[in-house]
Coordinates of N, CA and C in Angstrom, one line a residue:
M280 N -16.1 -26.1 1.3 CA -15.9 -24.9 0.6 C -14.9 -24.1 1.4
D281 N -13.9 -23.6 0.7 CA -12.9 -22.7 1.3 C -13.4 -21.4 1.6
K282 N -13.2 -20.9 2.8 CA -13.7 -19.6 3.1 C -12.5 -18.7 3.2
K283 N -12.5 -17.6 2.4 CA -11.4 -16.6 2.4 C -11.5 -15.8 3.6
K284 N -10.4 -15.4 4.2 CA -10.3 -14.5 5.3 C -9.6 -13.3 4.9
A285 N -10.1 -12.2 5.3 CA -9.5 -10.9 5.0 C -9.1 -10.2 6.3
I286 N -8.0 -9.5 6.2 CA -7.5 -8.6 7.3 C -7.5 -7.2 6.8
F287 N -8.2 -6.3 7.4 CA -8.2 -5.0 7.0 C -7.3 -4.2 7.9
I288 N -6.4 -3.4 7.3 CA -5.6 -2.5 8.1 C -6.1 -1.1 7.7
D289 N -6.5 -0.4 8.8 CA -7.1 0.9 8.6 C -6.0 2.0 8.5
F290 N -6.0 2.8 7.4 CA -5.2 3.9 7.3 C -5.9 5.1 7.7
N291 N -5.4 5.9 8.6 CA -5.9 7.1 9.2 C -7.2 7.6 8.5
G292 N -8.3 7.4 9.2 CA -9.5 7.9 8.7 C -10.3 7.1 7.6
T293 N -9.7 6.0 7.2 CA -10.4 5.2 6.1 C -11.6 4.5 6.7
I294 N -11.3 3.7 7.8 CA -12.4 3.0 8.4 C -12.8 3.6 9.8
S295 N -11.8 4.0 10.5 CA -12.0 4.7 11.8 C -11.1 5.9 11.9
N296 N -11.3 6.7 12.9 CA -10.5 7.9 13.1 C -9.3 7.7 14.0
S297 N -9.0 6.5 14.4 CA -7.9 6.2 15.3 C -6.6 6.3 14.4
V298 N -5.5 6.5 15.1 CA -4.2 6.6 14.4 C -3.3 5.6 15.0
F299 N -2.4 5.0 14.1 CA -1.4 4.1 14.6 C -0.7 4.6 15.8
W300 N -0.4 3.8 16.7 CA 0.3 4.1 18.0 C -0.4 5.1 18.9
E301 N -1.7 5.3 18.6 CA -2.5 6.3 19.3 C -2.5 6.1 20.8
H302 N -2.5 4.8 21.2 CA -2.5 4.5 22.7 C -1.3 5.1 23.4
L303 N -0.2 5.3 22.7 CA 1.0 5.8 23.4 C 0.7 7.2 23.9
Q304 N -0.2 8.0 23.3 CA -0.4 9.3 23.8 C -1.1 9.4 25.2
F305 N -1.6 8.2 25.6 CA -2.3 8.1 26.9 C -1.4 7.4 27.9
S306 N -0.1 7.1 27.5 CA 0.8 6.3 28.4 C 1.1 7.2 29.7
E307 N 1.4 6.4 30.7 CA 1.8 7.1 32.0 C 3.3 7.5 31.8
K308 N 4.0 7.0 30.8 CA 5.4 7.3 30.6 C 5.5 8.5 29.7
E309 N 6.1 9.6 30.2 CA 6.3 10.8 29.4 C 7.0 10.5 28.1
N310 N 8.0 9.7 28.1 CA 8.8 9.4 26.9 C 7.9 8.8 25.8
E311 N 7.0 8.0 26.2 CA 6.1 7.3 25.2 C 5.1 8.4 24.7
R312 N 4.6 9.3 25.5 CA 3.8 10.4 25.0 C 4.5 11.2 24.0
E313 N 5.8 11.5 24.3 CA 6.6 12.3 23.4 C 6.9 11.6 22.1
L314 N 7.1 10.3 22.2 CA 7.3 9.4 21.1 C 6.1 9.5 20.2
Y315 N 4.9 9.3 20.7 CA 3.7 9.4 19.9 C 3.6 10.7 19.1
A316 N 3.9 11.8 19.8 CA 3.8 13.1 19.1 C 4.9 13.1 17.9
N317 N 6.0 12.6 18.2 CA 7.1 12.5 17.2 C 6.7 11.6 16.0
L318 N 6.1 10.4 16.3 CA 5.6 9.5 15.3 C 4.6 10.2 14.4
V319 N 3.6 10.8 15.0 CA 2.6 11.5 14.2 C 3.2 12.6 13.3
E320 N 4.1 13.4 13.9 CA 4.7 14.4 13.1 C 5.5 13.8 11.9
T321 N 6.3 12.7 12.2 CA 7.2 12.1 11.2 C 6.4 11.4 10.1
L322 N 5.4 10.6 10.5 CA 4.7 9.9 9.5 C 3.6 10.6 8.8
F323 N 2.8 11.3 9.6 CA 1.6 11.9 9.0 C 1.7 13.4 8.5
K324 N 2.8 14.0 8.9 CA 3.1 15.4 8.4 C 4.3 15.5 7.5
D325 N 5.4 15.0 8.1 CA 6.7 15.2 7.3 C 6.8 14.2 6.1
N326 N 6.2 13.1 6.2 CA 6.3 12.0 5.2 C 5.0 11.5 4.7
K327 N 4.0 12.3 4.6 CA 2.7 11.8 4.3 C 2.6 11.2 2.9
E328 N 3.5 11.6 2.0 CA 3.4 10.9 0.7 C 3.7 9.4 0.8
Y329 N 4.4 9.1 1.8 CA 4.8 7.7 2.1 C 3.6 6.8 2.3
I330 N 2.6 7.4 2.9 CA 1.4 6.6 3.3 C 0.7 6.1 2.1
N331 N 0.5 6.8 1.0 CA -0.2 6.3 -0.2 C 0.5 5.1 -0.8
D332 N 1.9 5.2 -0.8 CA 2.6 4.1 -1.3 C 2.5 2.8 -0.4
W333 N 2.5 3.1 0.9 CA 2.3 2.0 1.8 C 0.9 1.3 1.7
M334 N -0.1 2.1 1.5 CA -1.5 1.6 1.4 C -1.6 0.8 0.1
R335 N -0.8 1.1 -0.9 CA -0.9 0.4 -2.2 C 0.1 -0.8 -2.3
G336 N 0.8 -1.0 -1.2 CA 1.7 -2.2 -1.1 C 3.1 -2.0 -1.6
K337 N 3.5 -0.8 -1.9 CA 4.9 -0.5 -2.4 C 5.8 -0.8 -1.2
Y338 N 5.4 -0.5 0.0 CA 6.2 -0.7 1.2 C 5.5 -1.7 2.1
S339 N 6.2 -2.5 2.8 CA 5.6 -3.3 3.9 C 5.5 -2.5 5.1
T340 N 4.7 -3.0 6.1 CA 4.7 -2.4 7.4 C 6.1 -2.4 8.0
E341 N 6.8 -3.5 7.9 CA 8.1 -3.5 8.4 C 9.1 -2.5 7.8
D342 N 8.9 -2.3 6.5 CA 9.7 -1.2 5.9 C 9.4 0.2 6.5
V343 N 8.1 0.4 6.6 CA 7.7 1.7 7.1 C 8.2 1.9 8.6
V344 N 8.0 0.9 9.4 CA 8.4 1.0 10.8 C 9.9 1.1 10.9
K345 N 10.6 0.4 10.1 CA 12.1 0.5 10.1 C 12.5 2.0 9.8
D346 N 11.9 2.5 8.7 CA 12.3 3.9 8.3 C 11.9 4.9 9.4
I347 N 10.7 4.7 10.0 CA 10.2 5.7 11.0 C 11.1 5.5 12.3
S348 N 11.5 4.3 12.6 CA 12.4 4.1 13.8 C 13.7 4.8 13.6
M349 N 14.2 4.8 12.4 CA 15.5 5.5 12.1 C 15.3 7.0 12.2
K350 N 14.2 7.5 11.7 CA 13.9 8.9 11.6 C 13.6 9.5 13.0
T351 N 13.0 8.7 13.9 CA 12.7 9.1 15.2 C 13.6 8.7 16.3
E352 N 14.6 7.8 15.8 CA 15.6 7.2 16.7 C 14.9 6.4 17.8
A353 N 13.8 5.8 17.5 CA 13.1 4.9 18.4 C 13.5 3.4 18.1
D354 N 13.3 2.6 19.0 CA 13.6 1.1 18.9 C 12.6 0.5 17.9
Y355 N 13.2 -0.2 16.9 CA 12.4 -0.8 15.8 C 11.4 -1.8 16.5
N356 N 11.9 -2.7 17.3 CA 11.1 -3.8 17.9 C 10.0 -3.2 18.7
F357 N 10.3 -2.2 19.5 CA 9.2 -1.5 20.3 C 8.2 -0.9 19.4
L358 N 8.6 -0.2 18.4 CA 7.6 0.4 17.4 C 6.7 -0.6 16.7
L359 N 7.4 -1.7 16.3 CA 6.6 -2.8 15.6 C 5.6 -3.4 16.6
E360 N 6.0 -3.7 17.8 CA 5.1 -4.3 18.8 C 4.0 -3.4 19.1
E361 N 4.3 -2.1 19.3 CA 3.2 -1.1 19.6 C 2.3 -0.9 18.4
F362 N 2.9 -1.0 17.2 CA 2.0 -0.8 16.0 C 1.0 -1.9 16.0
I363 N 1.5 -3.2 16.2 CA 0.6 -4.3 16.2 C -0.5 -4.1 17.3
K364 N -0.1 -3.7 18.5 CA -1.1 -3.4 19.5 C -2.2 -2.4 19.1
S365 N -1.7 -1.4 18.4 CA -2.6 -0.3 18.0 C -3.6 -0.8 16.9
C366 N -3.1 -1.8 16.1 CA -4.0 -2.4 15.1 C -5.1 -3.3 15.7
K367 N -4.7 -3.9 16.8 CA -5.7 -4.9 17.4 C -6.8 -4.1 18.0

């Protein structure tokens, strides 16, 4: 019998209260703490309408991270790697 596997991605407050990239706020590097604050502001305040479309599959995670990296002037690869870490 085939067993289906599911991966759940938690959108802020749906399953848990943690936020993507949240671990960066505890970084020893000041620039990473500042980046976290900028990410939260950019994604969850300035562009919160984006989140609903993302949750419904209109945008991929890569699309969102690319857009956020441009808006925050942060490195795309770094943001994607740190996003994955925060999901784990």
